[in-house]
């Protein structure tokens, strides 16, 4: 089987603020952002890759049975972190934007294994809701 990651869902307290963070600080383009702002979409997303998006869903959707999955207790189930792979120039530019926006880089490493092999550098930081993001580059 050949599979590709279609989307991830992050629970957020304020989808508008999270959309701003992912667009302006991280630099990912919004998907259905205007439709969300106009009340025509239930949540916004950002594009990670041509075939992968990150959905930003409000916490209030996580009470009881997750209507999207139909599984009791699945709403709000935490993940440890997710990782974005970018080019070296984008990695360096992101470090600058994080500092400009007062976002603390909480961890990092060197020669870390991932989906494309060994990454020479990696950094970790939280989004406004404490979801941990890892960003790395490969040479």
CSV table of N, CA and C in Angstrom, one decimal:
chain,number,residue,atom,x,y,z
A,1,UNK,N,0.8,-1.2,0.0
A,1,UNK,CA,0.0,0.0,0.0
A,1,UNK,C,0.9,1.2,0.0
A,2,UNK,N,0.5,2.2,-0.8
A,2,UNK,CA,1.2,3.5,-0.8
A,2,UNK,C,0.2,4.5,-0.3
A,3,UNK,N,0.5,5.1,0.9
A,3,UNK,CA,-0.4,6.1,1.5
A,3,UNK,C,0.3,7.4,1.6
A,4,UNK,N,-0.5,8.4,1.6
A,4,UNK,CA,0.0,9.8,1.8
A,4,UNK,C,-0.8,10.4,3.0
A,5,UNK,N,-0.2,11.3,3.7
A,5,UNK,CA,-1.0,12.0,4.8
A,5,UNK,C,-1.9,13.1,4.1
A,6,UNK,N,-3.2,13.0,4.4
A,6,UNK,CA,-4.1,13.9,3.8
A,6,UNK,C,-4.3,15.1,4.7
A,7,UNK,N,-4.5,14.9,6.0
A,7,UNK,CA,-4.7,16.0,6.9
A,7,UNK,C,-4.5,15.6,8.4
A,8,UNK,N,-4.2,16.6,9.2
A,8,UNK,CA,-4.1,16.5,10.7
A,8,UNK,C,-5.2,17.4,11.2
A,9,UNK,N,-5.7,17.2,12.4
A,9,UNK,CA,-6.6,18.1,13.1
A,9,UNK,C,-6.0,18.5,14.4
A,10,UNK,N,-5.9,19.8,14.6
A,10,UNK,CA,-5.4,20.3,15.9
A,10,UNK,C,-6.6,21.0,16.6
A,11,UNK,N,-6.8,20.7,17.9
A,11,UNK,CA,-7.8,21.3,18.7
A,11,UNK,C,-7.2,22.7,19.2
A,12,UNK,N,-8.0,23.7,19.0
A,12,UNK,CA,-7.5,25.1,19.3
A,12,UNK,C,-8.6,25.8,20.0
A,13,UNK,N,-8.2,26.8,20.9
A,13,UNK,CA,-9.2,27.5,21.6
A,13,UNK,C,-9.8,28.7,20.8
A,14,UNK,N,-9.0,29.2,19.9
A,14,UNK,CA,-9.5,30.3,19.0
A,14,UNK,C,-9.0,30.1,17.6
A,15,UNK,N,-9.9,29.5,16.8
A,15,UNK,CA,-9.4,29.2,15.4
A,15,UNK,C,-8.9,30.4,14.6
A,16,UNK,N,-9.5,31.6,14.9
A,16,UNK,CA,-9.0,32.8,14.2
A,16,UNK,C,-7.6,33.2,14.6
A,17,UNK,N,-7.3,33.1,15.9
A,17,UNK,CA,-6.0,33.4,16.4
A,17,UNK,C,-5.0,32.3,15.9
A,18,UNK,N,-5.4,31.1,15.9
A,18,UNK,CA,-4.5,30.0,15.4
A,18,UNK,C,-4.3,30.1,13.9
A,19,UNK,N,-5.3,30.5,13.1
A,19,UNK,CA,-5.1,30.7,11.7
A,19,UNK,C,-4.1,31.8,11.5
A,20,UNK,N,-4.2,32.9,12.2
A,20,UNK,CA,-3.2,34.0,12.1
A,20,UNK,C,-1.8,33.5,12.5
A,21,UNK,N,-1.7,32.7,13.5
A,21,UNK,CA,-0.4,32.2,13.9
A,21,UNK,C,0.2,31.3,12.8
A,22,UNK,N,-0.5,30.4,12.3
A,22,UNK,CA,0.0,29.5,11.3
A,22,UNK,C,0.3,30.2,9.9
A,23,UNK,N,-0.6,31.2,9.6
A,23,UNK,CA,-0.3,32.0,8.4
A,23,UNK,C,0.8,33.0,8.6
A,24,UNK,N,0.8,33.8,9.6
A,24,UNK,CA,1.7,34.9,9.7
A,24,UNK,C,3.0,34.5,10.4
A,25,UNK,N,3.0,33.7,11.4
A,25,UNK,CA,4.3,33.3,12.1
A,25,UNK,C,5.0,32.2,11.4
A,26,UNK,N,4.2,31.1,11.2
A,26,UNK,CA,4.9,29.9,10.5
A,26,UNK,C,5.0,30.1,9.0
A,27,UNK,N,4.0,30.8,8.4
A,27,UNK,CA,4.1,31.1,7.0
A,27,UNK,C,3.4,30.1,6.1
A,28,UNK,N,2.4,29.4,6.7
A,28,UNK,CA,1.6,28.4,5.9
A,28,UNK,C,0.4,29.1,5.3
A,29,UNK,N,0.0,28.9,4.0
A,29,UNK,CA,-1.1,29.5,3.5
A,29,UNK,C,-2.5,29.0,4.0
A,30,UNK,N,-3.4,29.9,4.2
A,30,UNK,CA,-4.7,29.4,4.7
A,30,UNK,C,-5.5,28.7,3.6
A,31,UNK,N,-6.3,27.8,4.0
A,31,UNK,CA,-7.3,27.0,3.1
A,31,UNK,C,-8.7,27.3,3.7
A,32,UNK,N,-9.6,27.7,2.9
A,32,UNK,CA,-10.9,28.1,3.3
A,32,UNK,C,-10.9,29.2,4.4
A,33,UNK,N,-9.8,29.9,4.4
A,33,UNK,CA,-9.7,31.0,5.4
A,33,UNK,C,-10.7,32.1,5.3
A,34,UNK,N,-10.9,32.6,4.1
A,34,UNK,CA,-11.9,33.6,3.9
A,34,UNK,C,-13.3,33.1,4.1
A,35,UNK,N,-13.6,31.8,3.7
A,35,UNK,CA,-14.9,31.2,3.9
A,35,UNK,C,-15.1,31.1,5.4
A,36,UNK,N,-14.1,30.7,6.2
A,36,UNK,CA,-14.2,30.6,7.7
A,36,UNK,C,-14.5,32.0,8.2
A,37,UNK,N,-13.7,33.0,7.8
A,37,UNK,CA,-13.9,34.3,8.4
A,37,UNK,C,-15.3,34.9,8.1
A,38,UNK,N,-15.9,34.5,6.9
A,38,UNK,CA,-17.2,34.9,6.5
A,38,UNK,C,-18.3,34.0,7.1
A,39,UNK,N,-18.0,33.0,7.9
A,39,UNK,CA,-19.0,32.2,8.5
A,39,UNK,C,-19.5,31.1,7.6
A,40,UNK,N,-18.8,30.8,6.5
A,40,UNK,CA,-19.3,29.8,5.5
A,40,UNK,C,-18.6,28.5,5.7
A,41,UNK,N,-17.6,28.4,6.5
A,41,UNK,CA,-16.9,27.1,6.7
A,41,UNK,C,-16.8,26.9,8.2
A,42,UNK,N,-16.9,25.7,8.8
A,42,UNK,CA,-17.0,25.5,10.2
A,42,UNK,C,-15.6,25.7,10.9
A,43,UNK,N,-14.5,25.6,10.1
A,43,UNK,CA,-13.2,25.7,10.7
A,43,UNK,C,-12.2,26.0,9.5
A,44,UNK,N,-11.1,26.7,9.9
A,44,UNK,CA,-10.1,27.0,8.8
A,44,UNK,C,-9.0,25.9,8.8
A,45,UNK,N,-8.3,25.9,7.8
A,45,UNK,CA,-7.1,25.0,7.6
A,45,UNK,C,-6.0,25.8,7.1
A,46,UNK,N,-4.8,25.2,7.1
A,46,UNK,CA,-3.6,25.7,6.5
A,46,UNK,C,-3.0,24.6,5.7
A,47,UNK,N,-2.3,25.0,4.5
A,47,UNK,CA,-1.7,24.0,3.7
A,47,UNK,C,-0.3,23.7,4.1
A,48,UNK,N,0.0,22.4,4.3
A,48,UNK,CA,1.4,22.0,4.7
A,48,UNK,C,2.1,21.6,3.4
A,49,UNK,N,1.5,20.9,2.5
A,49,UNK,CA,2.1,20.5,1.3
A,49,UNK,C,1.0,20.4,0.3
A,50,UNK,N,1.3,20.2,-1.0
A,50,UNK,CA,0.3,20.2,-2.0
A,50,UNK,C,-0.9,19.2,-1.7
A,51,UNK,N,-0.6,18.1,-1.0
A,51,UNK,CA,-1.6,17.1,-0.7
A,51,UNK,C,-1.9,17.0,0.8
A,52,UNK,N,-1.5,17.9,1.6
A,52,UNK,CA,-1.6,17.8,3.1
A,52,UNK,C,-2.0,19.1,3.7
A,53,UNK,N,-3.1,19.1,4.5
A,53,UNK,CA,-3.5,20.3,5.2
A,53,UNK,C,-3.6,20.0,6.7
A,54,UNK,N,-3.6,21.1,7.5
A,54,UNK,CA,-3.8,21.0,8.9
A,54,UNK,C,-5.1,21.8,9.3
A,55,UNK,N,-6.1,21.0,9.8
A,55,UNK,CA,-7.3,21.7,10.2
A,55,UNK,C,-7.2,22.2,11.6
A,56,UNK,N,-7.8,23.4,11.9
A,56,UNK,CA,-7.8,24.1,13.1
A,56,UNK,C,-9.2,24.1,13.7
A,57,UNK,N,-9.5,23.2,14.6
A,57,UNK,CA,-10.9,23.0,15.1
A,57,UNK,C,-11.0,23.5,16.5
A,58,UNK,N,-12.1,24.2,16.8
A,58,UNK,CA,-12.4,24.8,18.1
A,58,UNK,C,-12.6,23.7,19.2
A,59,UNK,N,-12.0,23.9,20.4
A,59,UNK,CA,-12.2,23.0,21.5
A,59,UNK,C,-13.6,22.6,21.8
A,60,UNK,N,-14.6,23.6,21.6
A,60,UNK,CA,-15.9,23.3,21.9
A,60,UNK,C,-16.5,22.1,21.2
A,61,UNK,N,-15.9,21.8,20.1
A,61,UNK,CA,-16.3,20.6,19.3
A,61,UNK,C,-15.9,19.3,19.9
A,62,UNK,N,-15.1,19.3,21.0
A,62,UNK,CA,-14.6,18.1,21.6
A,62,UNK,C,-15.3,17.5,22.7
A,63,UNK,N,-16.5,18.0,23.0
A,63,UNK,CA,-17.3,17.5,24.1
A,63,UNK,C,-18.1,16.2,23.6
A,64,UNK,N,-18.0,15.2,24.4
A,64,UNK,CA,-18.8,13.9,24.1
A,64,UNK,C,-18.2,13.2,22.9
A,65,UNK,N,-19.1,12.7,22.0
A,65,UNK,CA,-18.8,12.0,20.8
A,65,UNK,C,-18.3,13.0,19.8
A,66,UNK,N,-17.2,12.7,19.2
A,66,UNK,CA,-16.7,13.6,18.1
A,66,UNK,C,-17.6,13.3,16.9
A,67,UNK,N,-18.4,14.3,16.5
A,67,UNK,CA,-19.3,14.1,15.4
A,67,UNK,C,-18.6,13.8,14.1
A,68,UNK,N,-17.4,14.2,13.9
A,68,UNK,CA,-16.7,13.9,12.7
A,68,UNK,C,-16.3,12.4,12.6
A,69,UNK,N,-15.8,11.9,13.7
A,69,UNK,CA,-15.3,10.5,13.7
A,69,UNK,C,-16.3,9.5,14.2
A,70,UNK,N,-17.3,10.0,15.0
A,70,UNK,CA,-18.3,9.1,15.6
A,70,UNK,C,-17.7,8.3,16.8
A,71,UNK,N,-16.5,8.5,17.2
A,71,UNK,CA,-15.8,7.7,18.2
A,71,UNK,C,-15.9,8.5,19.6
A,72,UNK,N,-16.5,7.9,20.6
A,72,UNK,CA,-16.5,8.6,21.9
A,72,UNK,C,-15.1,8.7,22.5
A,73,UNK,N,-14.8,9.9,22.9
A,73,UNK,CA,-13.5,10.1,23.5
A,73,UNK,C,-12.4,10.4,22.6
A,74,UNK,N,-12.7,10.4,21.3
A,74,UNK,CA,-11.6,10.7,20.3
A,74,UNK,C,-11.4,12.2,20.2
A,75,UNK,N,-12.4,13.0,20.5
A,75,UNK,CA,-12.3,14.5,20.4
A,75,UNK,C,-11.3,15.0,21.4
A,76,UNK,N,-10.3,15.7,21.0
A,76,UNK,CA,-9.3,16.3,21.9
A,76,UNK,C,-8.2,15.4,22.3
A,77,UNK,N,-8.2,14.2,21.8
A,77,UNK,CA,-7.1,13.3,22.2
A,77,UNK,C,-5.8,13.9,21.7
A,78,UNK,N,-4.8,14.0,22.7
A,78,UNK,CA,-3.6,14.7,22.4
A,78,UNK,C,-2.6,13.9,21.5
A,79,UNK,N,-1.8,14.6,20.8
A,79,UNK,CA,-0.7,14.0,20.1
A,79,UNK,C,0.6,14.6,20.8
A,80,UNK,N,1.7,13.9,20.6
A,80,UNK,CA,2.9,14.5,21.2
A,80,UNK,C,3.4,15.7,20.4
A,81,UNK,N,3.5,15.6,19.1
A,81,UNK,CA,3.9,16.7,18.3
A,81,UNK,C,3.7,16.3,16.8
A,82,UNK,N,3.8,17.3,15.9
A,82,UNK,CA,3.9,17.0,14.5
A,82,UNK,C,5.0,17.8,14.0
A,83,UNK,N,5.6,17.3,12.9
A,83,UNK,CA,6.8,17.8,12.3
A,83,UNK,C,6.6,18.3,10.9
A,84,UNK,N,7.1,19.5,10.6
A,84,UNK,CA,7.1,20.0,9.3
A,84,UNK,C,8.6,20.0,8.7
A,85,UNK,N,8.8,19.6,7.5
A,85,UNK,CA,10.1,19.6,6.9
A,85,UNK,C,10.1,20.8,5.9
A,86,UNK,N,11.1,21.7,6.0
A,86,UNK,CA,11.2,22.8,5.1
A,86,UNK,C,12.6,22.9,4.6
A,87,UNK,N,12.8,23.8,3.7
A,87,UNK,CA,14.2,24.1,3.2
A,87,UNK,C,15.0,24.9,4.2
A,88,UNK,N,16.3,24.9,4.1
A,88,UNK,CA,17.2,25.5,5.1
A,88,UNK,C,16.9,27.0,5.1
A,89,UNK,N,16.7,27.7,4.0
A,89,UNK,CA,16.3,29.1,4.0
A,89,UNK,C,15.0,29.4,4.8
A,90,UNK,N,14.0,28.6,4.6
A,90,UNK,CA,12.8,28.7,5.3
A,90,UNK,C,12.9,28.4,6.8
A,91,UNK,N,13.8,27.5,7.1
A,91,UNK,CA,14.1,27.2,8.5
A,91,UNK,C,14.7,28.4,9.2
A,92,UNK,N,15.7,29.0,8.6
A,92,UNK,CA,16.3,30.2,9.1
A,92,UNK,C,15.3,31.3,9.3
A,93,UNK,N,14.5,31.6,8.2
A,93,UNK,CA,13.5,32.7,8.3
A,93,UNK,C,12.5,32.4,9.3
A,94,UNK,N,12.1,31.2,9.6
A,94,UNK,CA,11.1,30.9,10.6
A,94,UNK,C,11.7,31.2,12.0
A,95,UNK,N,12.9,30.9,12.2
A,95,UNK,CA,13.6,31.2,13.5
A,95,UNK,C,13.5,32.7,13.8
A,96,UNK,N,13.7,33.5,12.7
A,96,UNK,CA,13.6,35.0,12.9
A,96,UNK,C,12.1,35.4,13.2
A,97,UNK,N,11.1,34.8,12.5
A,97,UNK,CA,9.7,35.2,12.7
A,97,UNK,C,9.3,34.7,14.1
A,98,UNK,N,9.7,33.6,14.5
A,98,UNK,CA,9.4,33.1,15.9
A,98,UNK,C,9.8,34.1,16.9
A,99,UNK,N,11.1,34.6,16.8
A,99,UNK,CA,11.7,35.6,17.7
A,99,UNK,C,10.9,36.9,17.7
A,100,UNK,N,10.6,37.3,16.4
A,100,UNK,CA,9.8,38.6,16.3
A,100,UNK,C,8.5,38.5,16.9
A,101,UNK,N,7.8,37.3,17.0
A,101,UNK,CA,6.5,37.2,17.5
A,101,UNK,C,6.5,36.7,19.0
A,102,UNK,N,7.7,36.6,19.6
A,102,UNK,CA,7.8,36.2,21.0
A,102,UNK,C,7.5,34.8,21.2
A,103,UNK,N,7.7,33.9,20.2
A,103,UNK,CA,7.5,32.5,20.4
A,103,UNK,C,8.8,31.8,20.8
A,104,UNK,N,8.8,31.2,21.9
A,104,UNK,CA,10.0,30.5,22.5
A,104,UNK,C,10.3,29.2,21.8
A,105,UNK,N,11.5,29.0,21.3
A,105,UNK,CA,11.9,27.7,20.8
A,105,UNK,C,12.3,26.9,22.0
A,106,UNK,N,11.5,25.8,22.3
A,106,UNK,CA,11.6,25.1,23.5
A,106,UNK,C,12.5,23.9,23.5
A,107,UNK,N,13.0,23.5,22.3
A,107,UNK,CA,13.9,22.4,22.2
A,107,UNK,C,14.4,22.3,20.8
A,108,UNK,N,15.4,21.5,20.6
A,108,UNK,CA,16.0,21.3,19.3
A,108,UNK,C,17.0,20.1,19.3
A,109,UNK,N,17.5,19.9,18.2
A,109,UNK,CA,18.5,18.8,18.1
A,109,UNK,C,19.3,18.8,16.8
A,110,UNK,N,20.2,17.9,16.7
A,110,UNK,CA,21.0,17.7,15.5
A,110,UNK,C,21.0,16.3,15.1
A,111,UNK,N,21.0,16.1,13.8
A,111,UNK,CA,21.1,14.7,13.3
A,111,UNK,C,20.0,13.8,13.8
A,112,UNK,N,18.8,14.4,13.6
A,112,UNK,CA,17.6,13.7,14.0
A,112,UNK,C,16.9,12.9,12.9
A,113,UNK,N,16.5,11.7,13.2
A,113,UNK,CA,15.9,10.8,12.2
A,113,UNK,C,14.5,11.2,11.9
A,114,UNK,N,14.1,11.2,10.6
A,114,UNK,CA,12.7,11.4,10.2
A,114,UNK,C,12.4,10.7,8.9
A,115,UNK,N,11.3,11.1,8.4
A,115,UNK,CA,10.7,10.4,7.2
A,115,UNK,C,11.7,10.5,6.0
A,116,UNK,N,12.5,11.5,5.9
A,116,UNK,CA,13.4,11.6,4.8
A,116,UNK,C,14.9,11.3,5.1
A,117,UNK,N,15.1,10.7,6.3
A,117,UNK,CA,16.5,10.4,6.7
A,117,UNK,C,16.9,11.2,7.9
A,118,UNK,N,18.1,11.7,7.9
A,118,UNK,CA,18.7,12.4,9.0
A,118,UNK,C,18.6,13.9,8.7
A,119,UNK,N,18.1,14.7,9.6
A,119,UNK,CA,18.0,16.1,9.5
A,119,UNK,C,19.1,16.7,10.3
A,120,UNK,N,19.9,17.6,9.7
A,120,UNK,CA,21.0,18.2,10.5
A,120,UNK,C,20.6,19.1,11.7
A,121,UNK,N,19.4,19.7,11.6
A,121,UNK,CA,18.9,20.6,12.7
A,121,UNK,C,17.4,20.4,12.8
A,122,UNK,N,16.9,20.6,14.0
A,122,UNK,CA,15.5,20.6,14.3
A,122,UNK,C,15.2,21.5,15.4
A,123,UNK,N,14.0,22.1,15.4
A,123,UNK,CA,13.5,22.9,16.5
A,123,UNK,C,12.1,22.6,16.9
A,124,UNK,N,11.8,22.8,18.2
A,124,UNK,CA,10.4,22.6,18.7
A,124,UNK,C,9.9,23.9,19.3
A,125,UNK,N,8.6,24.1,19.1
A,125,UNK,CA,8.0,25.3,19.7
A,125,UNK,C,6.5,25.1,19.8
A,126,UNK,N,5.8,25.7,20.7
A,126,UNK,CA,4.3,25.5,20.8
A,126,UNK,C,3.5,26.5,20.0
A,127,UNK,N,2.4,26.1,19.5
A,127,UNK,CA,1.4,27.1,18.9
A,127,UNK,C,0.7,27.7,20.1
A,128,UNK,N,-0.3,28.7,19.8
A,128,UNK,CA,-0.9,29.4,20.9
A,128,UNK,C,-1.7,28.4,21.9
A,129,UNK,N,-2.0,27.2,21.4
A,129,UNK,CA,-2.8,26.3,22.3
A,129,UNK,C,-1.9,25.2,22.9
A,130,UNK,N,-0.6,25.3,22.8
A,130,UNK,CA,0.3,24.4,23.3
A,130,UNK,C,0.5,23.1,22.5
A,131,UNK,N,0.0,23.1,21.3
A,131,UNK,CA,0.3,22.0,20.3
A,131,UNK,C,1.8,22.2,20.0
A,132,UNK,N,2.5,21.1,20.1
A,132,UNK,CA,4.0,21.2,19.9
A,132,UNK,C,4.3,20.9,18.4
A,133,UNK,N,5.1,21.8,17.8
A,133,UNK,CA,5.4,21.8,16.4
A,133,UNK,C,7.0,21.6,16.3
A,134,UNK,N,7.4,20.6,15.5
A,134,UNK,CA,8.8,20.4,15.2
A,134,UNK,C,9.0,20.9,13.8
A,135,UNK,N,10.0,21.6,13.5
A,135,UNK,CA,10.4,22.0,12.2
A,135,UNK,C,11.8,21.6,12.0
A,136,UNK,N,12.1,21.0,10.8
A,136,UNK,CA,13.4,20.6,10.4
A,136,UNK,C,13.7,20.8,9.0
A,137,UNK,N,14.9,20.6,8.6
A,137,UNK,CA,15.3,20.7,7.2
A,137,UNK,C,16.2,19.5,6.9
A,138,UNK,N,16.3,19.1,5.6
A,138,UNK,CA,17.1,18.0,5.2
A,138,UNK,C,18.1,18.6,4.2
A,139,UNK,N,19.3,18.1,4.1
A,139,UNK,CA,20.3,18.6,3.1
A,139,UNK,C,20.2,17.7,1.9
